[in-house]
PDB file of C-alpha atoms in Angstrom:
ATOM      1  CA  MET G 747    -109.660 -49.325  34.420  1.00 48.00           C
ATOM      2  CA  LEU G 748    -106.264 -50.645  33.221  1.00 46.00           C
ATOM      3  CA  GLY G 749    -107.042 -49.376  29.731  1.00 49.00           C
ATOM      4  CA  LYS G 750    -107.677 -45.867  31.051  1.00 50.00           C
ATOM      5  CA  VAL G 751    -104.437 -45.895  33.058  1.00 48.00           C
ATOM      6  CA  HIS G 752    -102.568 -47.147  29.969  1.00 48.00           C
ATOM      7  CA  ASP G 753    -104.043 -44.404  27.782  1.00 53.00           C
ATOM      8  CA  LYS G 754    -103.196 -41.711  30.333  1.00 52.00           C
ATOM      9  CA  LEU G 755     -99.685 -42.797  31.309  1.00 56.00           C
ATOM     10  CA  VAL G 756     -98.383 -44.679  28.269  1.00 65.00           C
ATOM     11  CA  PHE G 757    -100.110 -43.843  24.968  1.00 72.00           C
ATOM     12  CA  GLY G 758     -98.825 -40.278  24.470  1.00 81.00           C
ATOM     13  CA  ARG G 759     -95.276 -41.135  25.491  1.00 85.00           C
ATOM     14  CA  ARG G 760     -95.329 -44.228  23.280  1.00 85.00           C
ATOM     15  CA  VAL G 761     -96.438 -42.200  20.251  1.00 89.00           C
ATOM     16  CA  ARG G 762     -93.708 -39.587  20.822  1.00 92.00           C
ATOM     17  CA  ARG G 763     -90.926 -42.149  21.334  1.00 92.00           C
ATOM     18  CA  LEU G 764     -91.970 -44.339  18.398  1.00 94.00           C
ATOM     19  CA  ALA G 765     -92.363 -41.333  16.103  1.00 96.00           C
ATOM     20  CA  ALA G 766     -88.797 -40.254  16.851  1.00 95.00           C
ATOM     21  CA  ALA G 767     -87.399 -43.768  16.313  1.00 94.00           C
ATOM     22  CA  LEU G 768     -89.298 -44.226  13.048  1.00 96.00           C
ATOM     23  CA  ALA G 769     -88.678 -40.739  11.649  1.00 96.00           C
ATOM     24  CA  ASP G 770     -84.923 -41.360  11.895  1.00 94.00           C
ATOM     25  CA  ARG G 771     -85.219 -44.602   9.922  1.00 97.00           C
ATOM     26  CA  LEU G 772     -87.366 -43.476   6.968  1.00 98.00           C
ATOM     27  CA  PRO G 773     -85.854 -42.334   3.640  1.00 97.00           C
ATOM     28  CA  ARG G 774     -86.067 -38.684   2.536  1.00 98.00           C
ATOM     29  CA  ASP G 775     -89.057 -37.440   0.531  1.00 98.00           C
ATOM     30  CA  ALA G 776     -90.755 -40.816   0.807  1.00 98.00           C
ATOM     31  CA  ARG G 777     -94.286 -41.941   0.117  1.00 98.00           C
ATOM     32  CA  VAL G 778     -94.954 -44.223   3.102  1.00 98.00           C
ATOM     33  CA  LEU G 779     -97.581 -46.875   3.783  1.00 98.00           C
ATOM     34  CA  ASP G 780     -98.581 -47.361   7.427  1.00 98.00           C
ATOM     35  CA  VAL G 781     -99.757 -50.979   7.701  1.00 98.00           C
ATOM     36  CA  GLY G 782    -102.272 -51.436  10.515  1.00 95.00           C
ATOM     37  CA  CYS G 783    -102.321 -47.692  11.140  1.00 95.00           C
ATOM     38  CA  GLY G 784    -105.270 -47.570  13.562  1.00 90.00           C
ATOM     39  CA  SER G 785    -106.194 -43.940  14.190  1.00 91.00           C
ATOM     40  CA  GLY G 786    -103.210 -42.591  12.249  1.00 95.00           C
ATOM     41  CA  ASP G 787    -102.010 -40.551  15.244  1.00 93.00           C
ATOM     42  CA  LEU G 788     -98.517 -42.017  15.051  1.00 95.00           C
ATOM     43  CA  ALA G 789     -98.263 -41.250  11.322  1.00 97.00           C
ATOM     44  CA  VAL G 790     -99.258 -37.628  11.949  1.00 97.00           C
ATOM     45  CA  ARG G 791     -96.595 -37.284  14.634  1.00 97.00           C
ATOM     46  CA  ILE G 792     -93.970 -38.735  12.258  1.00 98.00           C
ATOM     47  CA  MET G 793     -94.987 -36.247   9.546  1.00 98.00           C
ATOM     48  CA  GLN G 794     -94.674 -33.407  12.074  1.00 98.00           C
ATOM     49  CA  LEU G 795     -91.080 -34.475  12.654  1.00 98.00           C
ATOM     50  CA  ARG G 796     -90.501 -35.182   8.951  1.00 98.00           C
ATOM     51  CA  PRO G 797     -92.580 -32.834   6.739  1.00 98.00           C
ATOM     52  CA  ASP G 798     -90.912 -34.367   3.654  1.00 98.00           C
ATOM     53  CA  LEU G 799     -92.925 -37.597   4.182  1.00 98.00           C
ATOM     54  CA  ALA G 800     -96.415 -38.418   2.904  1.00 98.00           C
ATOM     55  CA  ILE G 801     -98.051 -41.228   4.887  1.00 98.00           C
ATOM     56  CA  GLU G 802    -101.279 -43.077   4.159  1.00 98.00           C
ATOM     57  CA  GLY G 803    -102.589 -46.153   5.898  1.00 98.00           C
ATOM     58  CA  ILE G 804    -104.283 -49.508   5.564  1.00 98.00           C
ATOM     59  CA  ASP G 805    -106.062 -51.416   8.290  1.00 95.00           C
ATOM     60  CA  VAL G 806    -108.404 -54.351   8.710  1.00 93.00           C
ATOM     61  CA  LEU G 807    -110.507 -52.244  11.100  1.00 88.00           C
ATOM     62  CA  VAL G 808    -111.005 -48.856   9.473  1.00 91.00           C
ATOM     63  CA  ARG G 809    -112.154 -46.404  12.132  1.00 91.00           C
ATOM     64  CA  PRO G 810    -114.857 -43.828  11.363  1.00 91.00           C
ATOM     65  CA  GLU G 811    -112.429 -40.949  11.953  1.00 93.00           C
ATOM     66  CA  THR G 812    -108.715 -41.163  11.222  1.00 95.00           C
ATOM     67  CA  ALA G 813    -105.896 -38.625  11.173  1.00 96.00           C
ATOM     68  CA  ILE G 814    -104.598 -39.848   7.777  1.00 97.00           C
ATOM     69  CA  PRO G 815    -106.254 -41.405   4.703  1.00 95.00           C
ATOM     70  CA  VAL G 816    -106.903 -45.095   5.461  1.00 97.00           C
ATOM     71  CA  HIS G 817    -107.788 -47.869   2.996  1.00 96.00           C
ATOM     72  CA  GLY G 818    -109.515 -51.096   3.982  1.00 95.00           C
ATOM     73  CA  TYR G 819    -107.340 -54.196   3.930  1.00 93.00           C
ATOM     74  CA  ASP G 820    -108.233 -57.886   4.263  1.00 94.00           C
ATOM     75  CA  GLY G 821    -105.101 -58.708   6.296  1.00 91.00           C
ATOM     76  CA  ARG G 822    -103.557 -60.757   3.483  1.00 92.00           C
ATOM     77  CA  HIS G 823    -103.382 -58.813   0.203  1.00 96.00           C
ATOM     78  CA  ILE G 824    -102.311 -55.178   0.195  1.00 97.00           C
ATOM     79  CA  PRO G 825    -104.407 -53.314  -2.394  1.00 95.00           C
ATOM     80  CA  PHE G 826    -101.444 -51.670  -4.174  1.00 97.00           C
ATOM     81  CA  ASP G 827     -99.106 -52.619  -7.018  1.00 97.00           C
ATOM     82  CA  ASP G 828     -95.526 -53.817  -6.531  1.00 98.00           C
ATOM     83  CA  GLY G 829     -93.167 -51.035  -5.446  1.00 97.00           C
ATOM     84  CA  THR G 830     -95.922 -48.428  -5.032  1.00 98.00           C
ATOM     85  CA  PHE G 831     -94.309 -47.004  -1.881  1.00 98.00           C
ATOM     86  CA  ASP G 832     -90.798 -45.844  -1.076  1.00 98.00           C
ATOM     87  CA  ALA G 833     -91.236 -47.220   2.441  1.00 98.00           C
ATOM     88  CA  ALA G 834     -93.703 -48.896   4.756  1.00 98.00           C
ATOM     89  CA  ILE G 835     -94.026 -48.889   8.508  1.00 98.00           C
ATOM     90  CA  VAL G 836     -95.577 -51.777  10.423  1.00 98.00           C
ATOM     91  CA  ILE G 837     -95.854 -51.008  14.110  1.00 96.00           C
ATOM     92  CA  ASP G 838     -96.889 -53.728  16.573  1.00 94.00           C
ATOM     93  CA  VAL G 839     -98.988 -55.423  13.908  1.00 95.00           C
ATOM     94  CA  LEU G 840     -97.194 -58.594  12.855  1.00 97.00           C
ATOM     95  CA  HIS G 841     -97.759 -60.354  16.184  1.00 95.00           C
ATOM     96  CA  HIS G 842    -101.505 -59.857  15.624  1.00 93.00           C
ATOM     97  CA  THR G 843    -101.375 -62.003  12.472  1.00 94.00           C
ATOM     98  CA  ASP G 844    -101.480 -65.766  12.026  1.00 93.00           C
ATOM     99  CA  ASP G 845     -98.605 -65.694   9.526  1.00 96.00           C
ATOM    100  CA  PRO G 846     -96.214 -62.776  10.141  1.00 97.00           C
ATOM    101  CA  GLU G 847     -93.912 -63.996   7.359  1.00 97.00           C
ATOM    102  CA  ALA G 848     -96.655 -63.884   4.697  1.00 97.00           C
ATOM    103  CA  VAL G 849     -97.802 -60.439   5.836  1.00 97.00           C
ATOM    104  CA  LEU G 850     -94.233 -59.120   5.855  1.00 98.00           C
ATOM    105  CA  ALA G 851     -93.628 -60.554   2.374  1.00 98.00           C
ATOM    106  CA  GLU G 852     -96.696 -58.688   1.118  1.00 98.00           C
ATOM    107  CA  ILE G 853     -95.501 -55.443   2.725  1.00 98.00           C
ATOM    108  CA  ALA G 854     -92.046 -55.877   1.157  1.00 98.00           C
ATOM    109  CA  ARG G 855     -93.759 -56.396  -2.204  1.00 98.00           C
ATOM    110  CA  VAL G 856     -95.294 -52.899  -2.189  1.00 98.00           C
ATOM    111  CA  ALA G 857     -92.454 -50.991  -0.459  1.00 98.00           C
ATOM    112  CA  GLN G 858     -88.737 -50.701  -1.122  1.00 97.00           C
ATOM    113  CA  VAL G 859     -87.902 -50.279   2.569  1.00 98.00           C
ATOM    114  CA  VAL G 860     -89.875 -51.633   5.543  1.00 98.00           C
ATOM    115  CA  VAL G 861     -89.474 -50.241   9.048  1.00 98.00           C
ATOM    116  CA  VAL G 862     -90.734 -52.740  11.604  1.00 98.00           C
ATOM    117  CA  LYS G 863     -91.467 -52.232  15.287  1.00 97.00           C
ATOM    118  CA  ASP G 864     -92.595 -55.367  17.071  1.00 97.00           C
ATOM    119  CA  HIS G 865     -91.769 -57.587  20.027  1.00 95.00           C
ATOM    120  CA  LEU G 866     -89.128 -60.112  21.012  1.00 96.00           C
ATOM    121  CA  ARG G 867     -90.138 -63.243  22.899  1.00 96.00           C
ATOM    122  CA  ASP G 868     -86.694 -63.606  24.489  1.00 95.00           C
ATOM    123  CA  GLY G 869     -85.888 -63.922  28.167  1.00 90.00           C
ATOM    124  CA  ILE G 870     -87.616 -64.838  31.390  1.00 90.00           C
ATOM    125  CA  ALA G 871     -91.408 -64.383  31.373  1.00 93.00           C
ATOM    126  CA  ALA G 872     -91.281 -62.530  28.049  1.00 93.00           C
ATOM    127  CA  ASN G 873     -94.338 -64.302  26.634  1.00 94.00           C
ATOM    128  CA  ALA G 874     -96.488 -63.664  29.729  1.00 94.00           C
ATOM    129  CA  THR G 875     -95.410 -60.017  29.927  1.00 91.00           C
ATOM    130  CA  LEU G 876     -96.129 -59.430  26.232  1.00 92.00           C
ATOM    131  CA  ARG G 877     -99.561 -61.062  26.524  1.00 94.00           C
ATOM    132  CA  PHE G 878    -100.449 -58.789  29.438  1.00 91.00           C
ATOM    133  CA  MET G 879     -99.207 -55.670  27.610  1.00 87.00           C
ATOM    134  CA  ASP G 880    -101.131 -56.614  24.463  1.00 89.00           C
ATOM    135  CA  TRP G 881    -104.335 -57.277  26.367  1.00 89.00           C
ATOM    136  CA  VAL G 882    -104.168 -53.967  28.291  1.00 84.00           C
ATOM    137  CA  GLY G 883    -103.417 -51.922  25.163  1.00 80.00           C
ATOM    138  CA  ASN G 884    -105.781 -53.628  22.718  1.00 79.00           C
ATOM    139  CA  ALA G 885    -108.615 -55.688  24.188  1.00 74.00           C
ATOM    140  CA  ALA G 886    -110.905 -52.711  24.781  1.00 75.00           C
ATOM    141  CA  HIS G 887    -110.524 -51.676  21.114  1.00 74.00           C
ATOM    142  CA  GLY G 888    -111.628 -55.018  19.684  1.00 78.00           C
ATOM    143  CA  VAL G 889    -108.191 -55.800  18.278  1.00 81.00           C
ATOM    144  CA  ARG G 890    -107.566 -59.487  17.529  1.00 84.00           C
ATOM    145  CA  LEU G 891    -105.118 -60.982  20.048  1.00 88.00           C
ATOM    146  CA  PRO G 892    -103.495 -64.233  18.806  1.00 91.00           C
ATOM    147  CA  TYR G 893    -100.385 -63.457  20.922  1.00 90.00           C
ATOM    148  CA  ASN G 894     -98.078 -64.573  18.098  1.00 93.00           C
ATOM    149  CA  TYR G 895     -94.748 -63.339  19.464  1.00 96.00           C
ATOM    150  CA  LEU G 896     -91.459 -64.436  17.913  1.00 97.00           C
ATOM    151  CA  SER G 897     -87.961 -64.773  19.303  1.00 97.00           C
ATOM    152  CA  SER G 898     -85.043 -62.857  17.817  1.00 96.00           C
ATOM    153  CA  ARG G 899     -83.918 -66.072  16.076  1.00 97.00           C
ATOM    154  CA  GLU G 900     -87.361 -66.618  14.544  1.00 98.00           C
ATOM    155  CA  TRP G 901     -87.426 -63.039  13.230  1.00 98.00           C
ATOM    156  CA  ALA G 902     -83.933 -63.450  11.752  1.00 97.00           C
ATOM    157  CA  ARG G 903     -84.971 -66.664   9.959  1.00 98.00           C
ATOM    158  CA  ILE G 904     -88.032 -64.935   8.452  1.00 98.00           C
ATOM    159  CA  TRP G 905     -85.959 -61.990   7.227  1.00 98.00           C
ATOM    160  CA  ASP G 906     -83.424 -64.394   5.739  1.00 98.00           C
ATOM    161  CA  ARG G 907     -86.094 -66.438   3.911  1.00 98.00           C
ATOM    162  CA  LEU G 908     -87.586 -63.227   2.477  1.00 98.00           C
ATOM    163  CA  GLY G 909     -84.176 -61.935   1.397  1.00 98.00           C
ATOM    164  CA  LEU G 910     -84.429 -58.898   3.653  1.00 98.00           C
ATOM    165  CA  GLY G 911     -81.395 -57.437   5.355  1.00 97.00           C
ATOM    166  CA  ALA G 912     -81.863 -55.737   8.716  1.00 97.00           C
ATOM    167  CA  SER G 913     -80.121 -52.503   9.669  1.00 97.00           C
ATOM    168  CA  ALA G 914     -80.466 -49.853  12.376  1.00 95.00           C
ATOM    169  CA  PHE G 915     -81.736 -52.547  14.753  1.00 95.00           C
ATOM    170  CA  GLY G 916     -82.537 -51.207  18.216  1.00 93.00           C
ATOM    171  CA  THR G 917     -84.155 -52.453  21.416  1.00 93.00           C
ATOM    172  CA  ARG G 918     -83.791 -49.433  23.715  1.00 87.00           C
ATOM    173  CA  LEU G 919     -86.955 -47.531  22.891  1.00 88.00           C
ATOM    174  CA  ALA G 920     -87.879 -46.259  26.400  1.00 84.00           C
ATOM    175  CA  LEU G 921     -91.602 -46.473  25.657  1.00 85.00           C
ATOM    176  CA  TYR G 922     -92.714 -46.610  29.289  1.00 77.00           C
ATOM    177  CA  PRO G 923     -92.149 -44.238  32.217  1.00 76.00           C
ATOM    178  CA  ARG G 924     -90.591 -45.510  35.431  1.00 79.00           C
ATOM    179  CA  PRO G 925     -91.395 -47.766  37.242  1.00 76.00           C
ATOM    180  CA  PHE G 926     -93.261 -49.463  34.337  1.00 71.00           C
ATOM    181  CA  SER G 927     -90.101 -49.415  32.212  1.00 71.00           C
ATOM    182  CA  TRP G 928     -88.404 -51.928  34.522  1.00 76.00           C
ATOM    183  CA  LEU G 929     -90.938 -54.566  33.576  1.00 73.00           C
ATOM    184  CA  PHE G 930     -92.143 -53.566  30.108  1.00 78.00           C
ATOM    185  CA  ASP G 931     -89.080 -52.072  28.359  1.00 75.00           C
ATOM    186  CA  ARG G 932     -86.571 -54.842  29.043  1.00 81.00           C
ATOM    187  CA  LYS G 933     -85.648 -55.678  25.419  1.00 89.00           C
ATOM    188  CA  LEU G 934     -89.174 -56.865  24.659  1.00 93.00           C
ATOM    189  CA  HIS G 935     -89.414 -54.378  21.775  1.00 93.00           C
ATOM    190  CA  PHE G 936     -87.357 -53.821  18.646  1.00 96.00           C
ATOM    191  CA  VAL G 937     -87.295 -51.516  15.676  1.00 96.00           C
ATOM    192  CA  THR G 938     -85.349 -52.145  12.478  1.00 97.00           C
ATOM    193  CA  ILE G 939     -85.085 -51.249   8.800  1.00 98.00           C
ATOM    194  CA  LEU G 940     -85.581 -54.128   6.340  1.00 98.00           C
ATOM    195  CA  SER G 941     -84.549 -53.894   2.709  1.00 97.00           C
ATOM    196  CA  ARG G 942     -83.462 -56.098  -0.189  1.00 92.00           C
TER     197      ARG G 942
END
């Protein structure tokens, strides 16, 4: 039931808002890799806003029907050579991994610029709220849920160790309609551009 409510009230708005935030952060005329792309619906929406982009995806769970070309991926080694892509996007994926730093390092290996959207485990009840959000949005789809959320300091340390500078960092994404936004939008999300 919660999954159906989420899909009806949140999914479409989330795709539109994320597409706008990501489209503004991607370089012109870029070949882009969508890491953990799922259905590819978000990538299609980004390309509608930015026809100069070409986006293909990788995922550990390749769906039978996807909106973009999707390659299988073992979750550790991206099946492309160094610098193959101008940019990569990784949207709400890193907290589903056991080692976000290793996965991010691999993404940065194949792309010159990485646009990340993920979560911040900062503030009162952030961890519990993020766990609930993740479960509602993903459990019905068989997505692995290790609930590996990081604080803003932990993210900054990872970026520093990987030699990645962050720019265009934002936390006001307005992904949820009112009244849900009061609980679920309160700086629990971020988007940023990472580059060497």
